[in-house]
Amino acid sequence: MAAFEIRDLSFTYPNENKPAVDNITLSIPEGRITLICGASGSGKSTLLRRLKTCLADHGKAEGEVLFFGKALDAVGQAEQARRIGFVFQHPDDQIVTDKVFHELAFGPESLGWDQARMRLAVAEMASYFGLDELFEKNVAELSGGQKQLINLASAAVLRPDVLILDEPTNHLDVDAKDELKRALKDYHGSVLLVCHEPEFYSDIVTKVWNLEEYSVLTL
């Protein structure tokens, strides 16, 4: 079963005549890494935000999005929060607390996890992403690459079925990019990411959609 099925999806922002996303049909396979590329303005970020209803922009939408065979609009917000992780392009856009351990615990706390379950999940993610030495630090003290790893760990701590990343390496140095790619390669679940440099991910992705040309690429 596909993680997402996008069927004839179009979206137009208010006061705009041209759709930002125009009649898109594509499938995001379960348990694989899928990449969407295309030039700036081709609708990549707009498309991603249609895959989590609390992030969807206001405007005119047509078509449908299915999440594991069910209409996304029929999936409750709490279930979407648990099953669909999202990492934004700019690291500071997602930080909501002061300390690294608070950031990792924010999602589980919001969903009402008990303390034992939450602490175990946070400890596992901190270890997996190599954040143990940063655990007690203020988030404001971290580099952009470290913040983006925190954001990725915070999204992954809920063990979502799908992890969505919008240009996650845009503002990272080479070492931080490599660390982020390693984490994605080993992630157990579906990953969907957008970027301008598909070649960088060529050794880990299963499918590449070129949104501008609306075609599947082979790297």
PDB file of N, CA and C in Angstrom, residues 121-208:
ATOM      1  N   ALA A 121      11.522   6.998  24.721  1.00  0.00           N
ATOM      2  CA  ALA A 121      11.539   7.424  23.323  1.00  0.00           C
ATOM      3  C   ALA A 121      12.533   8.563  23.109  1.00  0.00           C
ATOM      4  N   VAL A 122      12.552   9.527  24.034  1.00  0.00           N
ATOM      5  CA  VAL A 122      13.472  10.658  23.925  1.00  0.00           C
ATOM      6  C   VAL A 122      14.917  10.180  24.027  1.00  0.00           C
ATOM      7  N   ALA A 123      15.205   9.289  24.957  1.00  0.00           N
ATOM      8  CA  ALA A 123      16.561   8.767  25.122  1.00  0.00           C
ATOM      9  C   ALA A 123      17.008   8.012  23.878  1.00  0.00           C
ATOM     10  N   GLU A 124      16.110   7.220  23.295  1.00  0.00           N
ATOM     11  CA  GLU A 124      16.448   6.470  22.092  1.00  0.00           C
ATOM     12  C   GLU A 124      16.771   7.396  20.930  1.00  0.00           C
ATOM     13  N   MET A 125      15.971   8.450  20.755  1.00  0.00           N
ATOM     14  CA  MET A 125      16.209   9.380  19.657  1.00  0.00           C
ATOM     15  C   MET A 125      17.486  10.186  19.877  1.00  0.00           C
ATOM     16  N   ALA A 126      17.734  10.584  21.106  1.00  0.00           N
ATOM     17  CA  ALA A 126      18.960  11.327  21.410  1.00  0.00           C
ATOM     18  C   ALA A 126      20.182  10.484  21.082  1.00  0.00           C
ATOM     19  N   SER A 127      20.123   9.210  21.415  1.00  0.00           N
ATOM     20  CA  SER A 127      21.236   8.316  21.125  1.00  0.00           C
ATOM     21  C   SER A 127      21.367   8.072  19.629  1.00  0.00           C
ATOM     22  N   TYR A 128      20.257   7.839  18.959  1.00  0.00           N
ATOM     23  CA  TYR A 128      20.264   7.534  17.524  1.00  0.00           C
ATOM     24  C   TYR A 128      20.850   8.679  16.713  1.00  0.00           C
ATOM     25  N   PHE A 129      20.490   9.910  17.073  1.00  0.00           N
ATOM     26  CA  PHE A 129      20.962  11.075  16.323  1.00  0.00           C
ATOM     27  C   PHE A 129      22.232  11.689  16.909  1.00  0.00           C
ATOM     28  N   GLY A 130      22.830  11.034  17.886  1.00  0.00           N
ATOM     29  CA  GLY A 130      24.073  11.525  18.458  1.00  0.00           C
ATOM     30  C   GLY A 130      23.937  12.841  19.190  1.00  0.00           C
ATOM     31  N   LEU A 131      22.835  13.006  19.929  1.00  0.00           N
ATOM     32  CA  LEU A 131      22.536  14.276  20.593  1.00  0.00           C
ATOM     33  C   LEU A 131      22.804  14.242  22.093  1.00  0.00           C
ATOM     34  N   ASP A 132      23.428  13.184  22.583  1.00  0.00           N
ATOM     35  CA  ASP A 132      23.607  13.033  24.025  1.00  0.00           C
ATOM     36  C   ASP A 132      24.350  14.211  24.642  1.00  0.00           C
ATOM     37  N   GLU A 133      25.386  14.696  23.965  1.00  0.00           N
ATOM     38  CA  GLU A 133      26.171  15.801  24.506  1.00  0.00           C
ATOM     39  C   GLU A 133      25.437  17.134  24.443  1.00  0.00           C
ATOM     40  N   LEU A 134      24.383  17.197  23.638  1.00  0.00           N
ATOM     41  CA  LEU A 134      23.615  18.437  23.498  1.00  0.00           C
ATOM     42  C   LEU A 134      22.361  18.439  24.366  1.00  0.00           C
ATOM     43  N   PHE A 135      22.111  17.348  25.045  1.00  0.00           N
ATOM     44  CA  PHE A 135      20.820  17.104  25.689  1.00  0.00           C
ATOM     45  C   PHE A 135      20.391  18.234  26.625  1.00  0.00           C
ATOM     46  N   GLU A 136      21.325  18.779  27.402  1.00  0.00           N
ATOM     47  CA  GLU A 136      20.998  19.804  28.398  1.00  0.00           C
ATOM     48  C   GLU A 136      21.205  21.226  27.869  1.00  0.00           C
ATOM     49  N   LYS A 137      21.621  21.359  26.641  1.00  0.00           N
ATOM     50  CA  LYS A 137      21.952  22.684  26.117  1.00  0.00           C
ATOM     51  C   LYS A 137      20.706  23.490  25.765  1.00  0.00           C
ATOM     52  N   ASN A 138      20.888  24.828  25.788  1.00  0.00           N
ATOM     53  CA  ASN A 138      19.862  25.712  25.261  1.00  0.00           C
ATOM     54  C   ASN A 138      19.871  25.620  23.743  1.00  0.00           C
ATOM     55  N   VAL A 139      18.700  25.543  23.142  1.00  0.00           N
ATOM     56  CA  VAL A 139      18.615  25.422  21.689  1.00  0.00           C
ATOM     57  C   VAL A 139      19.232  26.640  21.004  1.00  0.00           C
ATOM     58  N   ALA A 140      19.132  27.804  21.619  1.00  0.00           N
ATOM     59  CA  ALA A 140      19.673  29.027  21.034  1.00  0.00           C
ATOM     60  C   ALA A 140      21.190  28.972  20.859  1.00  0.00           C
ATOM     61  N   GLU A 141      21.866  28.086  21.589  1.00  0.00           N
ATOM     62  CA  GLU A 141      23.317  27.977  21.503  1.00  0.00           C
ATOM     63  C   GLU A 141      23.773  27.095  20.343  1.00  0.00           C
ATOM     64  N   LEU A 142      22.876  26.410  19.689  1.00  0.00           N
ATOM     65  CA  LEU A 142      23.239  25.418  18.691  1.00  0.00           C
ATOM     66  C   LEU A 142      23.456  26.035  17.317  1.00  0.00           C
ATOM     67  N   SER A 143      24.223  25.326  16.494  1.00  0.00           N
ATOM     68  CA  SER A 143      24.413  25.732  15.104  1.00  0.00           C
ATOM     69  C   SER A 143      23.168  25.370  14.295  1.00  0.00           C
ATOM     70  N   GLY A 144      23.118  25.869  13.068  1.00  0.00           N
ATOM     71  CA  GLY A 144      21.980  25.547  12.204  1.00  0.00           C
ATOM     72  C   GLY A 144      21.878  24.060  11.936  1.00  0.00           C
ATOM     73  N   GLY A 145      23.025  23.396  11.735  1.00  0.00           N
ATOM     74  CA  GLY A 145      23.014  21.959  11.499  1.00  0.00           C
ATOM     75  C   GLY A 145      22.531  21.180  12.703  1.00  0.00           C
ATOM     76  N   GLN A 146      22.969  21.597  13.883  1.00  0.00           N
ATOM     77  CA  GLN A 146      22.521  20.929  15.107  1.00  0.00           C
ATOM     78  C   GLN A 146      21.021  21.129  15.315  1.00  0.00           C
ATOM     79  N   LYS A 147      20.532  22.330  15.056  1.00  0.00           N
ATOM     80  CA  LYS A 147      19.098  22.590  15.196  1.00  0.00           C
ATOM     81  C   LYS A 147      18.283  21.714  14.242  1.00  0.00           C
ATOM     82  N   GLN A 148      18.796  21.545  13.021  1.00  0.00           N
ATOM     83  CA  GLN A 148      18.043  20.734  12.066  1.00  0.00           C
ATOM     84  C   GLN A 148      18.027  19.269  12.491  1.00  0.00           C
ATOM     85  N   LEU A 149      19.107  18.786  13.081  1.00  0.00           N
ATOM     86  CA  LEU A 149      19.098  17.427  13.614  1.00  0.00           C
ATOM     87  C   LEU A 149      18.116  17.304  14.779  1.00  0.00           C
ATOM     88  N   ILE A 150      18.042  18.356  15.607  1.00  0.00           N
ATOM     89  CA  ILE A 150      17.060  18.373  16.700  1.00  0.00           C
ATOM     90  C   ILE A 150      15.651  18.302  16.125  1.00  0.00           C
ATOM     91  N   ASN A 151      15.397  19.073  15.063  1.00  0.00           N
ATOM     92  CA  ASN A 151      14.073  19.064  14.442  1.00  0.00           C
ATOM     93  C   ASN A 151      13.743  17.679  13.878  1.00  0.00           C
ATOM     94  N   LEU A 152      14.738  17.055  13.260  1.00  0.00           N
ATOM     95  CA  LEU A 152      14.518  15.721  12.708  1.00  0.00           C
ATOM     96  C   LEU A 152      14.250  14.717  13.823  1.00  0.00           C
ATOM     97  N   ALA A 153      15.029  14.796  14.896  1.00  0.00           N
ATOM     98  CA  ALA A 153      14.823  13.889  16.024  1.00  0.00           C
ATOM     99  C   ALA A 153      13.467  14.124  16.680  1.00  0.00           C
ATOM    100  N   SER A 154      13.066  15.385  16.771  1.00  0.00           N
ATOM    101  CA  SER A 154      11.772  15.720  17.379  1.00  0.00           C
ATOM    102  C   SER A 154      10.612  15.176  16.558  1.00  0.00           C
ATOM    103  N   ALA A 155      10.769  15.180  15.236  1.00  0.00           N
ATOM    104  CA  ALA A 155       9.731  14.608  14.378  1.00  0.00           C
ATOM    105  C   ALA A 155       9.748  13.085  14.443  1.00  0.00           C
ATOM    106  N   ALA A 156      10.954  12.507  14.530  1.00  0.00           N
ATOM    107  CA  ALA A 156      11.079  11.051  14.511  1.00  0.00           C
ATOM    108  C   ALA A 156      10.740  10.401  15.839  1.00  0.00           C
ATOM    109  N   VAL A 157      10.745  11.168  16.943  1.00  0.00           N
ATOM    110  CA  VAL A 157      10.535  10.574  18.265  1.00  0.00           C
ATOM    111  C   VAL A 157       9.162   9.921  18.393  1.00  0.00           C
ATOM    112  N   LEU A 158       8.205  10.390  17.618  1.00  0.00           N
ATOM    113  CA  LEU A 158       6.869   9.798  17.638  1.00  0.00           C
ATOM    114  C   LEU A 158       6.777   8.548  16.765  1.00  0.00           C
ATOM    115  N   ARG A 159       7.884   8.204  16.092  1.00  0.00           N
ATOM    116  CA  ARG A 159       7.917   7.067  15.167  1.00  0.00           C
ATOM    117  C   ARG A 159       6.804   7.168  14.129  1.00  0.00           C
ATOM    118  N   PRO A 160       6.752   8.295  13.400  1.00  0.00           N
ATOM    119  CA  PRO A 160       5.678   8.462  12.418  1.00  0.00           C
ATOM    120  C   PRO A 160       5.809   7.476  11.268  1.00  0.00           C
ATOM    121  N   ASP A 161       4.699   7.178  10.638  1.00  0.00           N
ATOM    122  CA  ASP A 161       4.711   6.305   9.472  1.00  0.00           C
ATOM    123  C   ASP A 161       5.390   6.970   8.288  1.00  0.00           C
ATOM    124  N   VAL A 162       5.259   8.297   8.202  1.00  0.00           N
ATOM    125  CA  VAL A 162       5.883   9.054   7.120  1.00  0.00           C
ATOM    126  C   VAL A 162       6.600  10.262   7.713  1.00  0.00           C
ATOM    127  N   LEU A 163       7.820  10.473   7.258  1.00  0.00           N
ATOM    128  CA  LEU A 163       8.613  11.629   7.667  1.00  0.00           C
ATOM    129  C   LEU A 163       8.790  12.515   6.438  1.00  0.00           C
ATOM    130  N   ILE A 164       8.297  13.758   6.501  1.00  0.00           N
ATOM    131  CA  ILE A 164       8.340  14.683   5.375  1.00  0.00           C
ATOM    132  C   ILE A 164       9.345  15.792   5.682  1.00  0.00           C
ATOM    133  N   LEU A 165      10.238  16.067   4.728  1.00  0.00           N
ATOM    134  CA  LEU A 165      11.268  17.076   4.940  1.00  0.00           C
ATOM    135  C   LEU A 165      11.293  18.047   3.759  1.00  0.00           C
ATOM    136  N   ASP A 166      11.168  19.326   4.072  1.00  0.00           N
ATOM    137  CA  ASP A 166      11.142  20.372   3.047  1.00  0.00           C
ATOM    138  C   ASP A 166      12.504  21.064   2.987  1.00  0.00           C
ATOM    139  N   GLU A 167      13.296  20.731   1.964  1.00  0.00           N
ATOM    140  CA  GLU A 167      14.636  21.323   1.770  1.00  0.00           C
ATOM    141  C   GLU A 167      15.457  21.270   3.067  1.00  0.00           C
ATOM    142  N   PRO A 168      15.636  20.110   3.673  1.00  0.00           N
ATOM    143  CA  PRO A 168      16.240  20.060   5.008  1.00  0.00           C
ATOM    144  C   PRO A 168      17.717  20.417   5.057  1.00  0.00           C
ATOM    145  N   THR A 169      18.427  20.346   3.926  1.00  0.00           N
ATOM    146  CA  THR A 169      19.870  20.589   3.943  1.00  0.00           C
ATOM    147  C   THR A 169      20.265  21.940   3.350  1.00  0.00           C
ATOM    148  N   ASN A 170      19.287  22.791   3.061  1.00  0.00           N
ATOM    149  CA  ASN A 170      19.575  24.060   2.379  1.00  0.00           C
ATOM    150  C   ASN A 170      20.593  24.922   3.106  1.00  0.00           C
ATOM    151  N   HIS A 171      20.520  24.971   4.435  1.00  0.00           N
ATOM    152  CA  HIS A 171      21.354  25.891   5.198  1.00  0.00           C
ATOM    153  C   HIS A 171      22.415  25.170   6.020  1.00  0.00           C
ATOM    154  N   LEU A 172      22.763  23.956   5.612  1.00  0.00           N
ATOM    155  CA  LEU A 172      23.701  23.156   6.381  1.00  0.00           C
ATOM    156  C   LEU A 172      25.058  23.074   5.686  1.00  0.00           C
ATOM    157  N   ASP A 173      26.110  22.902   6.498  1.00  0.00           N
ATOM    158  CA  ASP A 173      27.434  22.677   5.913  1.00  0.00           C
ATOM    159  C   ASP A 173      27.556  21.221   5.488  1.00  0.00           C
ATOM    160  N   VAL A 174      28.697  20.883   4.888  1.00  0.00           N
ATOM    161  CA  VAL A 174      28.870  19.548   4.311  1.00  0.00           C
ATOM    162  C   VAL A 174      28.738  18.450   5.358  1.00  0.00           C
ATOM    163  N   ASP A 175      29.366  18.639   6.515  1.00  0.00           N
ATOM    164  CA  ASP A 175      29.321  17.611   7.556  1.00  0.00           C
ATOM    165  C   ASP A 175      27.899  17.406   8.064  1.00  0.00           C
ATOM    166  N   ALA A 176      27.170  18.512   8.259  1.00  0.00           N
ATOM    167  CA  ALA A 176      25.793  18.406   8.749  1.00  0.00           C
ATOM    168  C   ALA A 176      24.898  17.732   7.710  1.00  0.00           C
ATOM    169  N   LYS A 177      25.135  18.020   6.438  1.00  0.00           N
ATOM    170  CA  LYS A 177      24.371  17.365   5.372  1.00  0.00           C
ATOM    171  C   LYS A 177      24.593  15.853   5.392  1.00  0.00           C
ATOM    172  N   ASP A 178      25.855  15.463   5.535  1.00  0.00           N
ATOM    173  CA  ASP A 178      26.168  14.033   5.551  1.00  0.00           C
ATOM    174  C   ASP A 178      25.519  13.340   6.756  1.00  0.00           C
ATOM    175  N   GLU A 179      25.508  14.019   7.902  1.00  0.00           N
ATOM    176  CA  GLU A 179      24.918  13.436   9.103  1.00  0.00           C
ATOM    177  C   GLU A 179      23.406  13.281   8.936  1.00  0.00           C
ATOM    178  N   LEU A 180      22.790  14.280   8.334  1.00  0.00           N
ATOM    179  CA  LEU A 180      21.348  14.214   8.100  1.00  0.00           C
ATOM    180  C   LEU A 180      21.016  13.090   7.128  1.00  0.00           C
ATOM    181  N   LYS A 181      21.801  12.949   6.081  1.00  0.00           N
ATOM    182  CA  LYS A 181      21.549  11.879   5.105  1.00  0.00           C
ATOM    183  C   LYS A 181      21.712  10.505   5.742  1.00  0.00           C
ATOM    184  N   ARG A 182      22.720  10.352   6.600  1.00  0.00           N
ATOM    185  CA  ARG A 182      22.910   9.071   7.290  1.00  0.00           C
ATOM    186  C   ARG A 182      21.690   8.721   8.120  1.00  0.00           C
ATOM    187  N   ALA A 183      21.156   9.728   8.826  1.00  0.00           N
ATOM    188  CA  ALA A 183      19.986   9.483   9.665  1.00  0.00           C
ATOM    189  C   ALA A 183      18.782   9.072   8.826  1.00  0.00           C
ATOM    190  N   LEU A 184      18.611   9.680   7.664  1.00  0.00           N
ATOM    191  CA  LEU A 184      17.487   9.337   6.794  1.00  0.00           C
ATOM    192  C   LEU A 184      17.652   7.934   6.212  1.00  0.00           C
ATOM    193  N   LYS A 185      18.866   7.584   5.855  1.00  0.00           N
ATOM    194  CA  LYS A 185      19.118   6.262   5.269  1.00  0.00           C
ATOM    195  C   LYS A 185      18.717   5.147   6.217  1.00  0.00           C
ATOM    196  N   ASP A 186      18.943   5.354   7.501  1.00  0.00           N
ATOM    197  CA  ASP A 186      18.680   4.314   8.495  1.00  0.00           C
ATOM    198  C   ASP A 186      17.280   4.401   9.106  1.00  0.00           C
ATOM    199  N   TYR A 187      16.486   5.376   8.659  1.00  0.00           N
ATOM    200  CA  TYR A 187      15.174   5.567   9.270  1.00  0.00           C
ATOM    201  C   TYR A 187      14.218   4.448   8.862  1.00  0.00           C
ATOM    202  N   HIS A 188      13.508   3.901   9.842  1.00  0.00           N
ATOM    203  CA  HIS A 188      12.553   2.821   9.578  1.00  0.00           C
ATOM    204  C   HIS A 188      11.162   3.417   9.374  1.00  0.00           C
ATOM    205  N   GLY A 189      10.822   3.665   8.130  1.00  0.00           N
ATOM    206  CA  GLY A 189       9.541   4.256   7.796  1.00  0.00           C
ATOM    207  C   GLY A 189       9.638   4.898   6.426  1.00  0.00           C
ATOM    208  N   SER A 190       8.559   5.512   6.003  1.00  0.00           N
ATOM    209  CA  SER A 190       8.549   6.199   4.719  1.00  0.00           C
ATOM    210  C   SER A 190       9.134   7.593   4.888  1.00  0.00           C
ATOM    211  N   VAL A 191       9.944   8.007   3.929  1.00  0.00           N
ATOM    212  CA  VAL A 191      10.541   9.345   3.940  1.00  0.00           C
ATOM    213  C   VAL A 191      10.219  10.026   2.616  1.00  0.00           C
ATOM    214  N   LEU A 192       9.725  11.256   2.703  1.00  0.00           N
ATOM    215  CA  LEU A 192       9.484  12.083   1.524  1.00  0.00           C
ATOM    216  C   LEU A 192      10.220  13.388   1.723  1.00  0.00           C
ATOM    217  N   LEU A 193      11.109  13.734   0.783  1.00  0.00           N
ATOM    218  CA  LEU A 193      11.840  14.976   0.944  1.00  0.00           C
ATOM    219  C   LEU A 193      11.896  15.749  -0.350  1.00  0.00           C
ATOM    220  N   VAL A 194      12.031  17.053  -0.197  1.00  0.00           N
ATOM    221  CA  VAL A 194      12.166  17.982  -1.310  1.00  0.00           C
ATOM    222  C   VAL A 194      13.557  18.576  -1.264  1.00  0.00           C
ATOM    223  N   CYS A 195      14.197  18.701  -2.432  1.00  0.00           N
ATOM    224  CA  CYS A 195      15.494  19.369  -2.468  1.00  0.00           C
ATOM    225  C   CYS A 195      15.795  19.825  -3.887  1.00  0.00           C
ATOM    226  N   HIS A 196      16.821  20.696  -3.994  1.00  0.00           N
ATOM    227  CA  HIS A 196      17.279  21.175  -5.290  1.00  0.00           C
ATOM    228  C   HIS A 196      18.406  20.310  -5.848  1.00  0.00           C
ATOM    229  N   GLU A 197      18.961  19.439  -5.034  1.00  0.00           N
ATOM    230  CA  GLU A 197      20.141  18.671  -5.437  1.00  0.00           C
ATOM    231  C   GLU A 197      19.882  17.170  -5.303  1.00  0.00           C
ATOM    232  N   PRO A 198      19.118  16.583  -6.221  1.00  0.00           N
ATOM    233  CA  PRO A 198      18.795  15.160  -6.103  1.00  0.00           C
ATOM    234  C   PRO A 198      20.024  14.255  -6.134  1.00  0.00           C
ATOM    235  N   GLU A 199      21.096  14.700  -6.793  1.00  0.00           N
ATOM    236  CA  GLU A 199      22.300  13.877  -6.877  1.00  0.00           C
ATOM    237  C   GLU A 199      22.880  13.574  -5.495  1.00  0.00           C
ATOM    238  N   PHE A 200      22.718  14.513  -4.549  1.00  0.00           N
ATOM    239  CA  PHE A 200      23.273  14.319  -3.212  1.00  0.00           C
ATOM    240  C   PHE A 200      22.638  13.113  -2.524  1.00  0.00           C
ATOM    241  N   TYR A 201      21.376  12.844  -2.832  1.00  0.00           N
ATOM    242  CA  TYR A 201      20.649  11.751  -2.193  1.00  0.00           C
ATOM    243  C   TYR A 201      20.563  10.506  -3.073  1.00  0.00           C
ATOM    244  N   SER A 202      21.300  10.485  -4.172  1.00  0.00           N
ATOM    245  CA  SER A 202      21.123   9.421  -5.164  1.00  0.00           C
ATOM    246  C   SER A 202      21.399   8.025  -4.611  1.00  0.00           C
ATOM    247  N   ASP A 203      22.225   7.924  -3.563  1.00  0.00           N
ATOM    248  CA  ASP A 203      22.565   6.602  -3.034  1.00  0.00           C
ATOM    249  C   ASP A 203      21.561   6.085  -2.009  1.00  0.00           C
ATOM    250  N   ILE A 204      20.560   6.891  -1.654  1.00  0.00           N
ATOM    251  CA  ILE A 204      19.599   6.424  -0.642  1.00  0.00           C
ATOM    252  C   ILE A 204      18.146   6.472  -1.108  1.00  0.00           C
ATOM    253  N   VAL A 205      17.843   7.213  -2.184  1.00  0.00           N
ATOM    254  CA  VAL A 205      16.443   7.349  -2.586  1.00  0.00           C
ATOM    255  C   VAL A 205      16.013   6.202  -3.482  1.00  0.00           C
ATOM    256  N   THR A 206      14.714   5.896  -3.436  1.00  0.00           N
ATOM    257  CA  THR A 206      14.123   4.862  -4.277  1.00  0.00           C
ATOM    258  C   THR A 206      13.511   5.454  -5.538  1.00  0.00           C
ATOM    259  N   LYS A 207      12.877   6.605  -5.399  1.00  0.00           N
ATOM    260  CA  LYS A 207      12.193   7.230  -6.525  1.00  0.00           C
ATOM    261  C   LYS A 207      12.385   8.746  -6.452  1.00  0.00           C
ATOM    262  N   VAL A 208      12.538   9.366  -7.617  1.00  0.00           N
ATOM    263  CA  VAL A 208      12.667  10.817  -7.703  1.00  0.00           C
ATOM    264  C   VAL A 208      11.607  11.349  -8.656  1.00  0.00           C
TER     265      VAL A 208
END
